[in-house]
CSV table of C-alpha atoms in Angstrom, one decimal:
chain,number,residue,atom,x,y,z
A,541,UNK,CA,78.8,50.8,71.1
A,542,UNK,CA,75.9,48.7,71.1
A,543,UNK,CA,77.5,47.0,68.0
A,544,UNK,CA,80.6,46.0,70.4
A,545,UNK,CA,78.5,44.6,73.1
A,546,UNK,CA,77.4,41.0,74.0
A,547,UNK,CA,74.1,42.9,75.0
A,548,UNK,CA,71.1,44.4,72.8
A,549,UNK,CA,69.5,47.4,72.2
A,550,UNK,CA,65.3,48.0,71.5
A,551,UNK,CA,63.0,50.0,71.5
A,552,UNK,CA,59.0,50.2,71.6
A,553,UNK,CA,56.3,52.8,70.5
A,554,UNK,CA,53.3,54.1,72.9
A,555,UNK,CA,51.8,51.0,71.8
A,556,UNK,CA,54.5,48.7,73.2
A,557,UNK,CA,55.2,47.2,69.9
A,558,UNK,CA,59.2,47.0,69.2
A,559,UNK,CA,60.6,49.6,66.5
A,560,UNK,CA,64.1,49.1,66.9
A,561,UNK,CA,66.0,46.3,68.0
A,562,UNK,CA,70.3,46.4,67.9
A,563,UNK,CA,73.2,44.6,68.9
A,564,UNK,CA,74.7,41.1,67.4
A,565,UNK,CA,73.3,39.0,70.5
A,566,UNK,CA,70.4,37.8,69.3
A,567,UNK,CA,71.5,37.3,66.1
A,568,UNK,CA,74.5,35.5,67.1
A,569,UNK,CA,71.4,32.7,68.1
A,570,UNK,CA,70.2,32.3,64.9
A,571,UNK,CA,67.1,35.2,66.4
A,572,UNK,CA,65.2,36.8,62.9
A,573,UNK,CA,64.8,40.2,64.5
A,574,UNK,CA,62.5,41.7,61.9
A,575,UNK,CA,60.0,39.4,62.8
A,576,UNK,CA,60.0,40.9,66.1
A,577,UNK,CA,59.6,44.7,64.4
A,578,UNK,CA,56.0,45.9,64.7
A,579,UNK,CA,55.0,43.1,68.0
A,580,UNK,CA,54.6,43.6,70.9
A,581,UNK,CA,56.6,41.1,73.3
A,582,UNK,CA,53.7,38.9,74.2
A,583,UNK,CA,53.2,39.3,70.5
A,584,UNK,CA,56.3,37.5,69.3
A,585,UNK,CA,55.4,34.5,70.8
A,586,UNK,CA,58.8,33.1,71.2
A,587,UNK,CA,58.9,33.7,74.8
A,588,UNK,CA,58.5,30.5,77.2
A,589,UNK,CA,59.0,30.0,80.7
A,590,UNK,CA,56.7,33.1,81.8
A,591,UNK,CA,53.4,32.2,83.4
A,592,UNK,CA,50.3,34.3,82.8
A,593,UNK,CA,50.8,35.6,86.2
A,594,UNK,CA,54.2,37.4,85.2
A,595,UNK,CA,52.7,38.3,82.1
A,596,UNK,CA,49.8,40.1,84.0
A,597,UNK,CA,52.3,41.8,86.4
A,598,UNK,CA,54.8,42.8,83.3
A,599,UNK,CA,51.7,44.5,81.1
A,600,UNK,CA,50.2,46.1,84.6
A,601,UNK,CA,53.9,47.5,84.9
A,602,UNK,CA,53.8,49.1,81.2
A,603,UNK,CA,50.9,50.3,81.0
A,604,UNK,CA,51.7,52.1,84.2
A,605,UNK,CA,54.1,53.4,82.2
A,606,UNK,CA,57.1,52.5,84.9
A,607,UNK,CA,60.8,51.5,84.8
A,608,UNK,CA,61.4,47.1,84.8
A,609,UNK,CA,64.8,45.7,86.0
A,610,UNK,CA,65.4,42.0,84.7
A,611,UNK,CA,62.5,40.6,83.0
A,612,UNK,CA,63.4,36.5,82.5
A,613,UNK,CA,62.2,34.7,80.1
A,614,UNK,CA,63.7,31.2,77.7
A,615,UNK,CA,63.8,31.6,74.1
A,616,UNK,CA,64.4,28.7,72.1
A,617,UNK,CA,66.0,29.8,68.5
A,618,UNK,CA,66.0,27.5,65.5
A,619,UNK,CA,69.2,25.8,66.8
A,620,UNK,CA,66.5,24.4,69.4
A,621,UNK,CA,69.7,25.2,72.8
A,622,UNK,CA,67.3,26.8,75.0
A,623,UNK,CA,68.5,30.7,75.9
A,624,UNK,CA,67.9,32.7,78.7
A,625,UNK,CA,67.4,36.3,78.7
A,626,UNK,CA,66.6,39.1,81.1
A,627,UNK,CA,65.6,42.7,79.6
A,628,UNK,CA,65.3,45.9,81.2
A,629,UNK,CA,63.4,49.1,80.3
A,630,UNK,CA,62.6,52.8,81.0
A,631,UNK,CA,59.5,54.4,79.8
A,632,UNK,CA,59.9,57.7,77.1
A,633,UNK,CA,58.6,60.7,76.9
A,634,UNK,CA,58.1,63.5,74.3
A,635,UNK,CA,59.0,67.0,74.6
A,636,UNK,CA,55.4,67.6,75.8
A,637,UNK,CA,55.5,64.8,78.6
A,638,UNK,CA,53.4,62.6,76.8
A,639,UNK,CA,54.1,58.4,76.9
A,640,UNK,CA,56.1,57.6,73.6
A,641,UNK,CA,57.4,54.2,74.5
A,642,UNK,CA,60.3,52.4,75.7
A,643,UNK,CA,63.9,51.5,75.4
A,644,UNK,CA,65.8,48.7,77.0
A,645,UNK,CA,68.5,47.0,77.0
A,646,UNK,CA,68.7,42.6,77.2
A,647,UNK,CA,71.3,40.6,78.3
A,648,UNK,CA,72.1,36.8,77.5
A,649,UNK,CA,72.1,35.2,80.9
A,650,UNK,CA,71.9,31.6,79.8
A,651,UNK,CA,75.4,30.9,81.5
A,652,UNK,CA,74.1,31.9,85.2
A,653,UNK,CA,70.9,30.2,85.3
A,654,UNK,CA,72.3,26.9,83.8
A,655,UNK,CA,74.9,27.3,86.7
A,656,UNK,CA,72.2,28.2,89.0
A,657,UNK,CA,70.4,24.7,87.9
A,658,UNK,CA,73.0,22.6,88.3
A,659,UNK,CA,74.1,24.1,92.1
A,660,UNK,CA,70.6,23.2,92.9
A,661,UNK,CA,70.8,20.1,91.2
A,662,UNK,CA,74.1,19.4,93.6
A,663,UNK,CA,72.0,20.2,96.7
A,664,UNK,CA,69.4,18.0,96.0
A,665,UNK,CA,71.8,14.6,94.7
A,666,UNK,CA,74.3,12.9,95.5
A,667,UNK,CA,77.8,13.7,93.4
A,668,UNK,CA,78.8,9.9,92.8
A,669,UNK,CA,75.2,8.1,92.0
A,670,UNK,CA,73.1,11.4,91.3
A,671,UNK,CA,70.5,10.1,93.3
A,672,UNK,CA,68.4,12.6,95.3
A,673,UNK,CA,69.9,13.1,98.5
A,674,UNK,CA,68.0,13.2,102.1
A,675,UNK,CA,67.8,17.4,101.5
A,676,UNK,CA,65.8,15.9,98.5
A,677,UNK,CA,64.2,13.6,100.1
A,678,UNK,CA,63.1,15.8,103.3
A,679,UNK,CA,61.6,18.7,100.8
A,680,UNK,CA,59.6,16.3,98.8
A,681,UNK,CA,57.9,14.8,101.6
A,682,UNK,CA,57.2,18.0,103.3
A,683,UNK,CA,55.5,19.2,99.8
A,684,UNK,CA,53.5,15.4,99.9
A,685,UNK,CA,52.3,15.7,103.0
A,686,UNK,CA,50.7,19.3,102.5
A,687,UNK,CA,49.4,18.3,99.6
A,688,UNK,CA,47.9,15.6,101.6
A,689,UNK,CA,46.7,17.5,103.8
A,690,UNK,CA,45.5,20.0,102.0
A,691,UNK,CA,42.8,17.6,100.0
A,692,UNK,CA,42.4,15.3,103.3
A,693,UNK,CA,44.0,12.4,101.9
A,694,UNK,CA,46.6,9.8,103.3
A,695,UNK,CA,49.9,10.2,101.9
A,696,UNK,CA,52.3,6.9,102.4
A,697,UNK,CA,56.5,7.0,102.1
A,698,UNK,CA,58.4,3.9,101.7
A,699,UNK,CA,62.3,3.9,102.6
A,700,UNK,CA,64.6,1.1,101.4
A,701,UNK,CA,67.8,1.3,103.4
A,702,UNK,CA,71.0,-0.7,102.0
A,703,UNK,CA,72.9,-2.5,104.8
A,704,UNK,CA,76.8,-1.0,104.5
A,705,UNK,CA,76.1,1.0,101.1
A,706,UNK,CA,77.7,3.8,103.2
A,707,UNK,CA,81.2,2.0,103.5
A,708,UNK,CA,80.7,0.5,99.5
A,709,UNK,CA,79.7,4.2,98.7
A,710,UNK,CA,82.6,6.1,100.3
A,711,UNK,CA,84.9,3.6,98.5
């Protein structure tokens, strides 16, 4: 089944290093998986876009030795397209209740959050120049003037208007 699936199979010892991993995803990217095989996941180090923070939280979460839902991270394979993943995992157990590792399943989720990207790109520019819009506009000066504020500093804003662009935009 796993073999039919756009999705992948692993699996990690007690030690959180990965003994198995299945399914064509990955290797439809161009992905080596054995050089995955005996790592753990902050082993591999091909995972970007995760900050230490969600590192911390993830380890905290295994060692603990508790389910995960949709772990995110960006892989970039040797064709260099940036990929997006998200995994899931439930701890193992042996016949005597001891910790044996994990399994998981990951999913290829590039499609939604390049789709999520672009809808906020939309909400934040204007469709016919792609300049930021005033939603733009209003967020980033709310985030400058904190800032300001926050170190005690002035913060200035300078606003060109266009006579009539409106009318010259709309057409």
């Amino acid at each position: 089944l796993v073999s039919l699936s756009t999705d992948w199979y692993w699996e990690q010892d007690a030690q959180f290093r990965f003994t198995r991993i299945g399914g064509p995803a990955l290797e439809r990217f161009g992905i080596d998986l054995s050089t995955m095989l005996g790592k753990s996941r902050w082993e591999v180090g091909q995972f970007h876009s995760v900050t230490p923070e969600q590192w911390q939280a993830h380890q905290e979460t295994l060692l603990a030795h508790l389910p995960f839902r949709d772990f995110t991270y960006e892989i970039r394979p040797p064709s260099g397209e940036k990929r997006w993943f998200s995994i899931s995992g439930n701890p193992a157990f042996d016949e005597n209740g001891d910790f044996a590792g994990y399994h998981g399943v990951g999913t290829d989720i590039t499609e939604r959050v390049n789709a999520a990207e672009q809808y906020r790109h939309l909400a934040h520019h204007d469709t016919l120049t792609g300049l930021p819009n005033r939603v733009y506009v209003n967020e980033t000066l709310a985030g400058a003037l904190e800032q300001a504020a926050a170190w005690r500093r002035r913060c200035g804003f300078l606003m060109i208007d266009l006579d009539r662009f409106k009318s010259v935009n709309d057409t």
